[in-house]
Amino acid sequence: MDVNVNTPSNFIRNIIDEDLASGKHKKIITRFPPEPNGYLHIGHAKSICLNFGLAKDYNGTCHLRFDDTNPEKEEVEYIESIQNDVRWLGFDWGEHLYFASDYFDQLYGFAVELIKQGKAYVCELTAEQIREYRGTLTEPGKDSPYRNRSVEENLDLFERMKNGEFEEGSHVLRAKIDMASPNVVMRDPVLYRIRKVSHHRTGDKWCIYPMYDFTHCLSDAIEGITHSICTLEFENNRPLYEWILEQVFPDPHPRQIEFARLNLSYTVMSKRKLLRLVESGVVSGWDDPRMPTIAGLRRRGYTPEAIRDFCDRIGVAKANSVVDVALLEHCLREDLNRTSPRTMAVLRPLKVVIENYPEGQVEYLEAMNNPQDPEAGTRLIPFAREIFIEQDDFMLDPPKKFFRLAPGREVRLRFAYFITCTDVVYDDEGNVVEIRATYDPETKGGSAPDGRKVKATLHWVAADHSLPAEIRLYDHLFNKEDPNEGELEENLNPNSLEILTDARVELNMKDVQPGDRFQFERQGYYCVDVDSSPEKLVFNRTVPLRDTWAKMQDK
RNA sequence: UGGGGUGUAGCCAAGUCGGUAAGGCACAGGACUUUGACUCCUGCAUUCCCUGGUUCGAGUCCAGGCACCCCAGCCA
């Protein structure tokens, strides 16, 4: 299915259209450049869909390139998980898997070239001194005393940096640009630093590592990237991106284009804060179904199709914005409604005894697997004298708008019979523990030959012919639209997870596998959790169905 | 009090040469319904941050304001 058919126009597409029309490019090449220092989240999905989507729509190519220039923070584990997540989202980089670390030799050569041109120098100021010399946002910086070393001396020093002759932090290579530039990024930025740690890919070959600004533009250029799309905070770095390429790389150069990163209501997106949630145990891990990580969304039951559709719908622009999480959930429901087989599950069981139904009798009733998709076929569901219905579907003293079961009232059991509540059984404390009812044998399948109507249809499950299950009800992790406002921990939703242990599901659920998705009729979309086993079924609530009745009650 | 950006409905967002404000979500009504779901109708910016100006005509052009975001890592 081509979900990109309805992709709205945006300023990046306009730029590409112009570049193609003017003949500047015949083919476009984009890239998704994650740093392997954490898990991908829905914000990354926006970038992935943008970059891979553009390549696909324009018959171009999109590279997956790991920006692995900081061995202190990066791990091999992340490289695998990131590839996994991108693939799961439905994108294919083909042959084009790259690592910035594969360019370390070339990068070193470009640095030497820069030194030869007199445009880079080895500086021996300490980190603190560099900061002091940089000046402030309103005051210019001042030149480093090492700024005017000879080319020969710089070449020698840089080589000795590479050879490990100096201590970490004692020397850096800096670009010689302008310490008085109004753009702080241009005040002789650091290009290389010494880090005597081994790299997850290059091992101990290097003890100097290039900085982002030096690496990224050149990696893009080496790969022939035409449009290098990044987020807004790199706008200040664009002059440096262009400056470096102008000094050492022949035309044509990639063009950096910045767009606004995704923010979602009731969600945090910063890696630092997500890590805090994981480490403090607020969530069970990076794949906790309440996390906005791709791994978390996957475990929650999200589909790649829904995420892609969402990314297409939110648009791409330069204004900082916060997208309503309701849109994500809308995209999810839309996809799940089309594709999920239906089943009945009773979350909070209330026993109903059908007094005029023969004891010991079991009959199998046919049910549609998906009314949205006749091809999905039908299944048989056992019906018997004792069944469970949802506690919420019965009220002793119902208000005017309550259509479900109540004393004396007749309702339909989905795919089964009409039943009428004839009596109510209480426990010692006066709680309703059982409903007594009668059924009308004429209404088998759910419709009355005499044409009489009922106002409600209830889901149900046979008491002795159903399976126990644990059901995990997830809700937003935060109860504040912007969880970043104030203390993160104080904005946590105390009800973000409710575990139901007495639920009952259809017998047909016997052989489900982790990841299988269903619609529990009248309730929501659920998927089988990785913790599930044939001995103990565990389901996650992916997202509830829209519930106008609940909405009416809130008023 | 430096520089770089952004401002169109509750939330996203389109708006090529200035020609009389797309679409989606949310919300509110209604129809349909063996899921109070889905689907389907209807409504939802006399106005585009503000103030002036140019023009027959301005969200689009010009001038001046205002608000918010980013930048002073040997992180990316």
XYZ file of C-alpha atoms (C1' of nucleotides) in Angstrom:
631
model
C 0.000 0.000 0.000
C 1.304 3.417 -0.839
C 0.742 5.549 2.220
C 2.686 8.392 0.680
C 0.084 9.148 -1.927
C -1.426 11.743 0.357
C 1.768 13.179 1.730
C 1.184 16.896 1.920
C 3.495 19.352 0.303
C 6.188 20.860 2.487
C 9.098 23.266 2.131
C 11.652 20.484 1.723
C 9.717 18.971 -1.148
C 9.549 22.404 -2.721
C 13.333 22.714 -2.509
C 13.791 19.277 -4.059
C 11.297 20.060 -6.803
C 13.264 23.183 -7.665
C 16.606 21.389 -7.598
C 15.265 18.717 -9.910
C 13.605 21.229 -12.214
C 16.705 23.407 -12.457
C 18.859 20.387 -13.190
C 20.973 20.945 -10.081
C 20.368 17.301 -9.285
C 19.194 14.428 -11.411
C 18.678 12.157 -8.440
C 18.393 12.887 -4.759
C 20.264 11.156 -1.956
C 19.249 11.613 1.671
C 20.424 9.989 4.846
C 19.267 9.095 8.339
C 22.278 9.623 10.635
C 21.642 8.306 14.164
C 24.274 8.287 16.849
C 24.357 4.755 18.313
C 23.991 5.966 21.869
C 20.381 5.096 22.649
C 17.063 3.801 21.460
C 15.102 5.296 18.613
C 11.823 7.006 19.490
C 8.804 8.365 17.655
C 10.692 11.615 17.037
C 13.329 9.678 15.127
C 10.525 7.978 13.230
C 9.554 11.380 11.860
C 13.059 11.855 10.523
C 13.248 8.293 9.206
C 9.926 8.610 7.394
C 10.987 11.970 6.004
C 14.374 10.879 4.698
C 13.418 7.429 3.459
C 10.050 8.696 2.265
C 11.617 11.438 0.181
C 14.064 9.007 -1.374
C 11.239 6.641 -2.209
C 8.912 9.285 -3.658
C 11.616 10.861 -5.781
C 13.206 7.593 -6.864
C 16.327 8.451 -4.973
C 18.328 6.738 -2.291
C 18.453 7.024 1.460
C 21.518 5.985 3.412
C 21.599 4.710 6.961
C 24.716 6.174 8.491
C 25.829 5.795 12.059
C 27.334 8.977 13.368
C 29.769 7.191 15.615
C 32.400 9.761 16.491
C 32.074 9.656 20.272
C 33.229 6.204 21.465
C 32.600 7.151 25.085
C 28.858 7.134 24.656
C 28.270 4.662 21.887
C 27.665 0.925 21.946
C 27.357 -1.895 19.445
C 24.077 -2.946 21.032
C 22.461 0.255 19.799
C 23.683 -0.279 16.247
C 21.740 -3.508 16.102
C 18.595 -2.139 17.742
C 18.532 0.906 15.497
C 18.765 -1.175 12.328
C 16.094 -3.402 13.701
C 13.743 -0.502 14.396
C 14.289 1.157 11.021
C 13.598 -2.141 9.281
C 10.506 -2.728 11.413
C 9.222 0.687 10.417
C 9.325 -0.609 6.862
C 12.415 0.999 5.372
C 15.291 -0.526 3.467
C 18.691 1.078 3.020
C 19.808 -1.675 0.656
C 23.579 -1.542 0.239
C 23.770 1.846 1.813
C 24.778 1.151 5.370
C 27.607 3.427 6.437
C 29.562 4.449 9.484
C 31.231 7.790 9.975
C 34.060 5.805 11.561
C 34.723 4.227 8.160
C 35.773 7.699 7.034
C 38.274 8.335 9.811
C 41.242 7.987 7.432
C 39.740 10.350 4.875
C 38.686 12.741 7.579
C 42.209 12.810 8.924
C 43.407 13.651 5.415
C 40.972 16.526 5.146
C 42.180 17.846 8.490
C 45.777 17.757 7.247
C 44.649 19.572 4.126
C 43.022 22.251 6.241
C 46.231 22.687 8.236
C 48.250 22.977 5.034
C 45.931 25.734 3.915
C 46.630 27.521 7.165
C 43.015 27.126 8.205
C 43.418 24.880 11.198
C 45.760 24.799 14.145
C 46.638 22.740 17.167
C 45.594 24.519 20.330
C 46.915 23.771 23.817
C 44.422 25.795 25.793
C 42.526 23.800 28.402
C 38.823 23.220 27.942
C 38.085 25.958 30.477
C 40.421 28.376 28.766
C 38.850 27.695 25.409
C 35.517 28.535 26.929
C 36.864 31.783 28.354
C 38.531 32.767 25.100
C 35.320 32.107 23.212
C 33.693 35.206 24.640
C 29.956 35.396 25.231
C 26.878 35.791 23.106
C 27.256 39.556 23.190
C 31.030 39.915 23.446
C 33.563 38.732 20.875
C 36.119 36.102 21.800
C 39.864 36.545 21.633
C 42.483 34.661 19.672
C 44.198 31.667 21.162
C 47.927 32.219 21.726
C 48.471 29.093 19.601
C 46.500 30.460 16.683
C 49.432 31.545 14.582
C 51.660 28.530 14.688
C 53.342 27.628 11.424
C 51.872 25.058 9.118
C 54.861 22.804 9.765
C 54.481 22.986 13.506
C 50.732 22.282 13.256
C 51.317 19.349 10.961
C 53.864 17.925 13.361
C 51.713 18.479 16.422
C 48.610 17.023 14.781
C 50.493 13.920 13.756
C 51.807 13.529 17.281
C 48.260 13.924 18.588
C 47.316 11.052 16.334
C 50.275 9.013 17.523
C 49.185 9.282 21.105
C 52.053 11.457 22.313
C 49.774 13.814 24.225
C 47.385 13.426 27.095
C 43.650 13.619 26.703
C 42.511 17.202 26.845
C 45.957 18.686 26.354
C 45.657 19.423 22.649
C 42.842 19.898 20.149
C 42.737 20.742 16.477
C 40.745 23.894 15.792
C 39.543 25.579 12.650
C 40.935 29.073 12.178
C 37.873 31.106 11.334
C 36.908 34.175 13.336
C 36.963 34.624 17.094
C 34.813 37.713 16.721
C 32.063 36.080 14.685
C 28.597 36.923 15.948
C 27.873 33.230 15.495
C 29.617 31.477 18.377
C 29.865 28.270 16.352
C 32.326 30.007 14.024
C 34.731 31.093 16.779
C 37.504 28.634 15.923
C 35.499 25.460 16.577
C 37.231 22.313 17.813
C 37.621 19.757 15.017
C 39.491 16.938 16.763
C 39.977 15.942 20.368
C 42.118 13.304 22.034
C 40.248 10.393 23.600
C 42.287 7.415 24.634
C 39.427 4.974 24.521
C 38.829 2.224 22.044
C 36.083 2.610 19.523
C 33.421 -0.041 19.031
C 34.403 -0.369 15.395
C 37.929 0.945 14.946
C 39.265 -0.508 18.170
C 42.480 1.173 19.282
C 43.495 2.458 15.899
C 42.668 6.029 16.850
C 43.117 8.120 19.928
C 41.908 11.286 18.235
C 38.286 11.541 17.195
C 36.662 14.108 14.907
C 33.842 16.292 16.201
C 30.325 16.293 14.802
C 30.691 19.485 12.784
C 33.794 18.246 11.009
C 32.498 14.735 10.477
C 28.955 15.305 9.394
C 29.408 17.636 6.433
C 32.300 15.616 5.058
C 30.510 12.293 5.517
C 27.550 13.739 3.642
C 29.830 14.985 0.878
C 31.726 11.696 0.612
C 28.444 9.836 0.173
C 27.130 12.318 -2.346
C 24.183 13.315 -0.172
C 22.195 15.999 -1.975
C 19.880 17.094 0.820
C 21.110 16.751 4.370
C 18.047 17.085 6.546
C 18.466 17.772 10.247
C 16.652 19.447 13.116
C 16.383 23.144 13.918
C 19.082 23.294 16.576
C 21.694 22.753 13.869
C 20.755 25.925 12.065
C 23.572 27.767 13.812
C 25.980 25.103 12.587
C 25.088 25.455 8.927
C 27.684 28.187 8.213
C 30.360 25.887 9.622
C 29.015 22.937 7.620
C 29.394 25.023 4.496
C 32.712 26.561 5.500
C 34.429 23.223 5.952
C 33.204 21.878 2.641
C 34.236 25.042 0.833
C 37.806 24.684 2.088
C 38.440 21.042 1.291
C 35.739 19.433 -0.800
C 35.059 19.971 -4.514
C 31.549 20.932 -5.635
C 28.778 19.984 -5.627
C 28.129 20.162 -1.909
C 25.205 18.724 -0.012
C 22.687 21.264 1.230
C 21.751 21.229 4.883
C 18.051 21.812 5.529
C 16.582 22.093 9.013
C 13.076 21.174 10.163
C 11.308 21.201 13.534
C 11.633 18.045 15.584
C 8.518 16.257 16.774
C 7.016 16.989 20.156
C 3.991 15.054 21.401
C 1.552 16.049 24.112
C 1.712 13.974 27.318
C 5.101 12.647 26.208
C 8.766 13.356 26.775
C 11.164 12.904 23.918
C 14.588 13.759 25.256
C 16.977 10.832 25.456
C 18.190 12.108 28.814
C 14.709 12.071 30.338
C 13.788 8.742 28.832
C 16.975 7.307 30.287
C 16.006 8.747 33.671
C 12.655 6.949 33.523
C 14.372 3.689 32.722
C 17.081 4.006 35.346
C 14.774 5.118 38.130
C 12.506 2.161 37.451
C 9.467 4.285 36.686
C 9.120 2.110 33.601
C 10.260 -1.462 33.140
C 12.782 -0.679 30.418
C 13.309 0.949 27.028
C 10.577 -1.261 25.627
C 8.033 -0.563 28.344
C 4.740 -0.194 26.448
C 4.330 3.316 27.842
C 7.600 4.537 26.348
C 7.593 6.570 23.114
C 10.498 4.463 21.872
C 9.970 2.404 18.747
C 10.614 -0.671 20.900
C 7.983 0.478 23.397
C 5.396 1.292 20.750
C 6.015 -2.061 19.088
C 5.477 -3.907 22.351
C 2.393 -1.821 23.026
C 0.924 -3.089 19.752
C 1.458 -0.148 17.407
C 1.829 -1.008 13.728
C 4.521 0.413 11.439
C 1.731 1.460 9.075
C 0.092 3.598 11.743
C 3.365 5.277 12.651
C 4.167 5.999 9.026
C 0.711 7.395 8.426
C 1.097 9.597 11.471
C 4.445 10.898 10.255
C 2.921 11.716 6.893
C 0.044 13.558 8.475
C 1.900 15.772 10.927
C 3.715 17.579 8.169
C 7.194 19.018 8.048
C 7.835 22.654 8.849
C 10.131 24.984 10.736
C 7.823 26.139 13.516
C 8.294 24.505 16.906
C 5.119 22.635 17.680
C 3.497 20.035 19.873
C 1.379 17.453 18.086
C -1.681 16.159 19.931
C -1.085 12.529 20.906
C -4.740 11.993 19.926
C -3.652 12.172 16.289
C -1.207 9.304 16.803
C -3.965 7.295 18.452
C -6.349 8.141 15.645
C -3.892 6.804 13.062
C -3.445 3.692 15.166
C -7.168 2.981 15.486
C -7.709 3.595 11.813
C -5.146 0.959 10.883
C -6.121 -1.507 13.588
C -9.811 -1.228 12.750
C -9.057 -2.388 9.224
C -6.720 -5.185 10.134
C -7.459 -6.588 13.581
C -9.464 -9.754 14.027
C -12.251 -9.333 16.585
C -12.644 -11.404 19.675
C -14.543 -11.103 22.933
C -12.834 -10.694 26.266
C -14.369 -9.879 29.613
C -12.033 -7.694 31.631
C -13.968 -7.559 34.907
C -16.284 -10.562 34.922
C -19.786 -10.652 36.340
C -21.475 -14.051 36.237
C -24.829 -14.449 34.515
C -26.834 -17.629 34.945
C -29.385 -18.224 32.221
C -32.020 -20.120 34.100
C -33.994 -21.468 31.170
C -30.895 -22.701 29.341
C -30.324 -26.458 29.813
C -27.637 -27.329 32.322
C -24.603 -28.943 30.777
C -25.511 -27.888 27.254
C -22.917 -26.185 25.068
C -23.603 -24.861 21.608
C -21.274 -23.191 19.153
C -22.289 -19.909 17.616
C -20.800 -18.339 14.542
C -19.129 -14.960 14.824
C -17.584 -12.650 12.254
C -13.862 -12.227 12.624
C -13.850 -8.734 11.190
C -16.943 -6.890 9.989
C -14.606 -4.522 8.126
C -13.175 -7.416 6.181
C -15.487 -10.250 5.101
C -12.452 -12.191 3.890
C -11.414 -12.596 7.502
C -14.104 -15.264 7.837
C -15.926 -16.521 10.896
C -15.235 -18.526 14.006
C -17.290 -20.598 16.460
C -17.813 -19.488 20.037
C -19.144 -21.777 22.790
C -22.288 -20.651 24.597
C -23.566 -22.192 27.832
C -25.837 -21.658 30.802
C -23.274 -19.699 32.781
C -21.507 -16.819 31.146
C -19.545 -13.741 32.130
C -20.379 -10.233 31.133
C -18.576 -6.983 31.937
C -19.340 -5.512 35.350
C -19.754 -2.133 33.671
C -22.509 -3.532 31.490
C -24.912 -3.953 34.390
C -26.500 -1.335 36.626
C -28.987 -1.894 39.396
C -30.467 1.533 39.122
C -29.579 2.783 35.654
C -29.732 6.441 34.681
C -31.837 7.505 31.698
C -29.144 7.097 29.048
C -27.812 3.729 30.198
C -28.825 1.184 27.547
C -27.168 -1.904 28.899
C -28.402 -4.620 31.257
C -30.499 -3.765 34.324
C -33.214 -5.543 36.313
C -36.075 -6.487 34.002
C -34.287 -5.282 30.895
C -33.584 -7.224 27.716
C -30.295 -6.902 25.822
C -28.488 -8.824 23.112
C -25.454 -10.986 23.702
C -23.309 -10.463 20.640
C -23.698 -13.280 18.074
C -25.833 -15.200 20.627
C -29.257 -14.505 22.146
C -31.398 -11.841 23.736
C -31.426 -12.218 27.495
C -33.555 -10.566 30.129
C -32.376 -9.907 33.642
C -34.795 -11.554 36.047
C -32.968 -11.399 39.354
C -29.845 -10.211 41.106
C -27.765 -12.079 43.676
C -25.877 -10.139 46.363
C -23.134 -11.042 48.771
C -23.166 -10.265 52.507
C -21.984 -6.731 51.877
C -24.673 -6.013 49.366
C -22.494 -6.228 46.276
C -23.949 -7.667 43.121
C -22.200 -10.996 42.551
C -24.423 -12.709 40.056
C -27.188 -12.000 37.601
C -30.042 -14.400 36.922
C -31.560 -14.186 33.487
C -33.634 -15.938 30.879
C -32.910 -16.174 27.197
C -35.173 -16.253 24.177
C -34.327 -19.327 22.052
C -35.961 -17.598 19.073
C -33.243 -14.961 18.982
C -30.343 -17.262 18.200
C -27.629 -15.406 16.334
C -28.819 -12.123 17.765
C -31.966 -11.080 15.976
C -35.604 -11.477 16.899
C -38.026 -12.984 14.336
C -40.751 -10.694 15.639
C -38.609 -7.705 14.823
C -38.311 -6.385 18.345
C -35.247 -4.323 19.092
C -32.930 -4.021 22.035
C -30.865 -0.963 22.733
C -27.619 -2.674 23.620
C -25.357 -5.490 22.564
C -23.038 -6.953 25.166
C -19.872 -8.948 24.744
C -19.605 -12.115 26.805
C -17.722 -15.329 27.261
C -18.912 -18.754 28.506
C -17.848 -19.251 32.122
C -16.509 -22.777 31.766
C -15.488 -22.482 28.141
C -13.158 -19.510 28.264
C -9.567 -18.881 29.264
C -8.145 -16.842 32.117
C -5.842 -14.022 31.144
C -3.871 -11.146 32.546
C -4.602 -7.852 30.920
C -2.430 -4.777 31.239
C -4.258 -1.537 30.768
C -1.898 1.218 29.699
C -2.572 4.915 29.668
C -0.447 8.010 29.104
C 2.683 7.988 31.237
C 2.093 11.626 32.186
C -1.043 13.455 33.165
C 0.253 16.839 32.099
C 0.112 17.976 28.508
C 3.688 19.205 28.756
C 5.465 16.889 31.216
C 8.581 19.051 30.947
C 6.794 21.796 32.814
C 7.919 21.416 36.408
C 9.355 18.222 37.865
C 9.051 15.251 35.531
C 8.346 12.839 38.378
C 5.507 14.981 39.676
C 3.768 14.856 36.340
C 3.587 11.073 36.208
C 0.154 9.579 35.723
C -0.335 7.265 38.726
C -2.789 5.231 36.644
C -0.613 4.676 33.606
C -0.711 0.933 34.233
C -3.496 -1.138 35.702
C -3.145 -4.901 35.760
C -6.260 -7.047 35.587
C -5.711 -10.637 36.644
C -9.221 -12.071 36.502
C -10.016 -11.429 32.881
C -11.507 -14.096 30.639
C -10.910 -14.500 26.917
C -12.379 -16.716 24.234
C -11.245 -20.316 23.963
C -9.982 -19.418 20.496
C -7.136 -17.467 22.072
C -5.427 -20.651 23.153
C -2.604 -20.533 20.628
C -1.854 -16.848 20.331
C 1.716 -15.669 19.911
C 3.445 -12.569 21.269
C 2.752 -9.671 18.960
C -0.638 -10.949 17.759
C -3.173 -8.141 17.650
C -6.915 -8.245 18.298
C -9.840 -6.022 18.837
C -11.623 -6.990 22.030
C -15.103 -6.064 20.895
C -16.547 -2.924 22.427
C -13.331 -2.291 24.330
C -10.224 -1.678 22.357
C -7.227 -3.059 20.582
C -4.992 -5.453 22.444
C -1.881 -7.400 21.616
C -0.197 -10.408 23.098
C 2.745 -9.376 25.254
C 6.175 -11.004 25.138
C 5.522 -12.148 28.722
C 2.617 -14.270 27.507
C 2.751 -18.070 27.418
C 0.198 -20.833 26.790
C 0.062 -21.310 30.572
C -0.480 -17.660 31.273
C -1.892 -15.400 28.619
C -0.899 -11.740 28.872
C -2.388 -8.970 26.774
C -1.472 -5.300 26.473
C -4.109 -2.717 25.780
C -2.769 -0.907 22.745
C -5.499 1.735 22.636
C -9.136 1.728 23.738
C -12.010 2.149 21.313
C -13.608 5.572 21.212
C -16.148 5.591 24.009
C -18.924 8.144 23.753
C -20.722 6.605 26.700
C -17.711 7.220 28.946
C -17.554 10.728 27.583
C -21.210 11.332 28.479
C -20.571 10.092 32.000
C -17.712 12.511 32.420
C -20.032 15.419 31.877
C 22.164 45.183 24.753
C 25.156 39.575 19.559
C 23.681 36.082 15.860
C 20.258 32.532 13.728
C 15.045 31.041 13.346
C 9.606 30.963 13.855
C 4.546 33.280 14.397
C -2.345 30.979 9.721
C -8.571 27.859 14.239
C -8.010 24.254 20.691
C -3.596 21.047 18.090
C -0.789 20.063 13.457
C -0.616 22.368 8.686
C -1.237 23.927 3.009
C -1.223 28.465 0.905
C 3.649 28.751 -6.470
C 3.312 35.154 -10.248
C -0.452 39.695 -4.594
C -7.003 37.970 -6.740
C -10.635 37.275 -2.065
C -8.172 31.380 3.871
C -6.971 23.572 1.648
C -6.825 19.229 4.561
C -6.316 16.303 9.089
C -6.946 15.818 14.502
C -9.968 17.542 18.492
C -14.762 19.300 19.591
C -20.368 19.788 18.864
C -24.923 18.140 16.590
C -27.476 14.388 13.482
C -28.091 9.556 10.481
C -26.889 4.412 10.529
C -25.595 0.300 13.640
C -25.815 -7.338 16.199
C -19.225 -3.277 18.762
C -22.566 3.480 22.581
C -17.013 1.137 17.603
C -16.676 1.905 12.363
C -18.996 4.696 8.423
C -21.819 8.902 6.685
C -23.726 13.961 6.851
C -23.523 19.046 9.270
C -21.083 22.886 11.991
C -16.310 24.854 13.498
C -10.662 31.504 10.997
C -15.219 38.085 7.693
C -9.499 36.490 9.054
C -3.655 34.948 8.887
C 1.225 38.037 15.962
C 0.538 43.666 16.107
C 0.744 48.655 13.796
C 1.320 51.490 9.690
C 2.271 51.762 4.255
C 1.969 50.321 -1.215
C -2.244 48.495 -4.287
C -8.604 48.339 -7.393
C -7.174 44.195 -4.241
C -2.284 41.934 0.943
C -1.799 35.764 4.804
C 1.239 36.841 0.542
C 5.032 43.125 -1.002
C 7.472 47.295 2.192
C 8.575 49.636 7.125
C 8.473 49.432 12.314
C 7.222 46.739 16.579
C 5.936 42.345 19.816
C 6.240 37.191 21.359
C 8.503 32.525 21.431
C 12.648 28.972 20.152
C 18.072 27.898 19.311
C 23.533 29.082 20.085
C 28.822 30.466 24.763
C 30.370 20.852 25.078
C 37.157 18.847 23.759
C 28.129 16.024 22.930
C 25.342 15.173 18.560
